[in-house]
């Protein structure tokens, strides 16, 4: 892993999250599909099982994108009073794209932030270690297909 000074952490998190790159090596891909985090980095082998952004991306997308867009749509309605069909034709694509497009970079930022800051849920370190140990044993003992 690249050693980062305290001031460089935020820039590293945003760069790797925005581009969907591995937060450890910045070369491998973090995602295997639009929002599905890879199992591990194909370059450095970082195991992404630590990543649990859960509902964070949706929350931030709704908070910082949907609410301002909703105010824009209401402002358009008040200002020009377009027919309902025209308002819906503007609002639905605007709200859909506005909320869906930032999900991947936000999820990338959250995963990178969890890695850089070594975030774990308080009191669950032993539980996670035991769970991953069992998963690794099952993988090793599973016959190759």
GROMACS .gro file of C-alpha atoms in nm:
model
  145
    1UNK     CA    1   0.000   0.000   0.000
    2UNK     CA    2   0.112   0.351  -0.070
    3UNK     CA    3   0.190   0.538   0.252
    4UNK     CA    4  -0.026   0.847   0.274
    5UNK     CA    5   0.010   1.155   0.487
    6UNK     CA    6  -0.302   1.275   0.666
    7UNK     CA    7  -0.367   1.549   0.406
    8UNK     CA    8  -0.328   1.310   0.111
    9UNK     CA    9  -0.587   1.058   0.231
   10UNK     CA   10  -0.889   1.253   0.106
   11UNK     CA   11  -0.737   1.306  -0.239
   12UNK     CA   12  -0.647   0.934  -0.264
   13UNK     CA   13  -0.998   0.832  -0.155
   14UNK     CA   14  -1.169   1.059  -0.407
   15UNK     CA   15  -0.934   0.960  -0.691
   16UNK     CA   16  -0.966   0.586  -0.641
   17UNK     CA   17  -1.339   0.607  -0.567
   18UNK     CA   18  -1.420   0.829  -0.865
   19UNK     CA   19  -1.225   0.611  -1.107
   20UNK     CA   20  -1.332   0.282  -0.945
   21UNK     CA   21  -0.972   0.178  -0.880
   22UNK     CA   22  -0.829  -0.034  -0.603
   23UNK     CA   23  -0.765   0.185  -0.298
   24UNK     CA   24  -0.444  -0.004  -0.217
   25UNK     CA   25  -0.259  -0.014  -0.551
   26UNK     CA   26  -0.469   0.227  -0.763
   27UNK     CA   27  -0.430  -0.007  -1.062
   28UNK     CA   28  -0.687  -0.285  -1.028
   29UNK     CA   29  -1.060  -0.240  -1.077
   30UNK     CA   30  -1.280  -0.203  -0.770
   31UNK     CA   31  -1.603  -0.301  -0.948
   32UNK     CA   32  -1.692  -0.608  -1.151
   33UNK     CA   33  -2.019  -0.452  -1.271
   34UNK     CA   34  -2.199  -0.119  -1.232
   35UNK     CA   35  -2.237  -0.138  -0.851
   36UNK     CA   36  -2.100  -0.483  -0.763
   37UNK     CA   37  -1.768  -0.464  -0.581
   38UNK     CA   38  -1.510  -0.719  -0.697
   39UNK     CA   39  -1.415  -1.006  -0.469
   40UNK     CA   40  -1.050  -0.900  -0.484
   41UNK     CA   41  -0.814  -0.675  -0.678
   42UNK     CA   42  -0.672  -0.856  -0.979
   43UNK     CA   43  -0.343  -0.664  -0.945
   44UNK     CA   44  -0.253  -0.659  -0.573
   45UNK     CA   45  -0.499  -0.917  -0.438
   46UNK     CA   46  -0.678  -0.684  -0.194
   47UNK     CA   47  -0.972  -0.877  -0.049
   48UNK     CA   48  -1.280  -0.652  -0.070
   49UNK     CA   49  -1.475  -0.842   0.193
   50UNK     CA   50  -1.405  -0.555   0.434
   51UNK     CA   51  -1.619  -0.326   0.220
   52UNK     CA   52  -1.971  -0.272   0.344
   53UNK     CA   53  -2.104   0.058   0.210
   54UNK     CA   54  -2.459  -0.077   0.259
   55UNK     CA   55  -2.715   0.199   0.197
   56UNK     CA   56  -2.460   0.481   0.210
   57UNK     CA   57  -2.447   0.547  -0.166
   58UNK     CA   58  -2.827   0.566  -0.193
   59UNK     CA   59  -2.847   0.794   0.112
   60UNK     CA   60  -2.586   1.036  -0.021
   61UNK     CA   61  -2.735   1.030  -0.370
   62UNK     CA   62  -3.079   1.114  -0.235
   63UNK     CA   63  -2.950   1.375   0.006
   64UNK     CA   64  -2.714   1.564  -0.222
   65UNK     CA   65  -2.874   1.503  -0.562
   66UNK     CA   66  -3.243   1.415  -0.536
   67UNK     CA   67  -3.344   1.691  -0.296
   68UNK     CA   68  -3.183   1.971  -0.500
   69UNK     CA   69  -3.331   1.825  -0.820
   70UNK     CA   70  -3.671   1.806  -0.656
   71UNK     CA   71  -3.647   2.175  -0.568
   72UNK     CA   72  -3.550   2.247  -0.931
   73UNK     CA   73  -3.856   2.059  -1.059
   74UNK     CA   74  -4.084   2.242  -0.816
   75UNK     CA   75  -3.925   2.574  -0.916
   76UNK     CA   76  -3.991   2.492  -1.284
   77UNK     CA   77  -4.354   2.414  -1.200
   78UNK     CA   78  -4.400   2.738  -1.008
   79UNK     CA   79  -4.215   2.953  -1.262
   80UNK     CA   80  -4.362   2.827  -1.591
   81UNK     CA   81  -4.658   2.610  -1.490
   82UNK     CA   82  -4.602   2.354  -1.766
   83UNK     CA   83  -4.864   2.085  -1.829
   84UNK     CA   84  -4.828   1.778  -1.609
   85UNK     CA   85  -4.711   1.561  -1.900
   86UNK     CA   86  -4.432   1.807  -1.986
   87UNK     CA   87  -4.328   1.835  -1.621
   88UNK     CA   88  -4.313   1.457  -1.587
   89UNK     CA   89  -4.121   1.428  -1.915
   90UNK     CA   90  -3.859   1.659  -1.765
   91UNK     CA   91  -3.865   1.542  -1.404
   92UNK     CA   92  -3.856   1.163  -1.440
   93UNK     CA   93  -3.541   1.139  -1.657
   94UNK     CA   94  -3.375   1.421  -1.462
   95UNK     CA   95  -3.441   1.257  -1.125
   96UNK     CA   96  -3.358   0.905  -1.250
   97UNK     CA   97  -3.027   0.992  -1.410
   98UNK     CA   98  -2.943   1.242  -1.139
   99UNK     CA   99  -2.979   0.975  -0.870
  100UNK     CA  100  -2.835   0.674  -1.056
  101UNK     CA  101  -2.522   0.823  -1.212
  102UNK     CA  102  -2.351   0.926  -0.886
  103UNK     CA  103  -2.410   0.589  -0.715
  104UNK     CA  104  -2.092   0.425  -0.845
  105UNK     CA  105  -1.847   0.703  -0.754
  106UNK     CA  106  -2.013   0.744  -0.414
  107UNK     CA  107  -1.986   0.369  -0.349
  108UNK     CA  108  -1.624   0.380  -0.465
  109UNK     CA  109  -1.551   0.668  -0.226
  110UNK     CA  110  -1.709   0.480   0.064
  111UNK     CA  111  -1.517   0.158  -0.007
  112UNK     CA  112  -1.189   0.349  -0.050
  113UNK     CA  113  -1.258   0.544   0.269
  114UNK     CA  114  -1.324   0.223   0.462
  115UNK     CA  115  -0.992   0.081   0.341
  116UNK     CA  116  -0.777   0.392   0.392
  117UNK     CA  117  -0.922   0.463   0.736
  118UNK     CA  118  -0.930   0.092   0.833
  119UNK     CA  119  -1.295   0.121   0.928
  120UNK     CA  120  -1.466  -0.170   1.100
  121UNK     CA  121  -1.780  -0.185   1.302
  122UNK     CA  122  -1.689  -0.152   1.668
  123UNK     CA  123  -1.653  -0.485   1.846
  124UNK     CA  124  -1.679  -0.704   1.535
  125UNK     CA  125  -1.312  -0.759   1.447
  126UNK     CA  126  -1.304  -1.114   1.592
  127UNK     CA  127  -1.641  -1.201   1.436
  128UNK     CA  128  -1.525  -1.089   1.090
  129UNK     CA  129  -1.194  -1.274   1.127
  130UNK     CA  130  -1.374  -1.598   1.223
  131UNK     CA  131  -1.627  -1.560   0.942
  132UNK     CA  132  -1.358  -1.496   0.678
  133UNK     CA  133  -1.149  -1.784   0.813
  134UNK     CA  134  -1.444  -2.021   0.755
  135UNK     CA  135  -1.506  -1.879   0.407
  136UNK     CA  136  -1.139  -1.921   0.316
  137UNK     CA  137  -1.141  -2.282   0.439
  138UNK     CA  138  -1.450  -2.358   0.231
  139UNK     CA  139  -1.284  -2.204  -0.077
  140UNK     CA  140  -0.965  -2.407  -0.025
  141UNK     CA  141  -1.155  -2.732   0.026
  142UNK     CA  142  -1.396  -2.677  -0.263
  143UNK     CA  143  -1.308  -2.897  -0.562
  144UNK     CA  144  -1.210  -2.710  -0.876
  145UNK     CA  145  -1.481  -2.711  -1.143
   0.00000   0.00000   0.00000
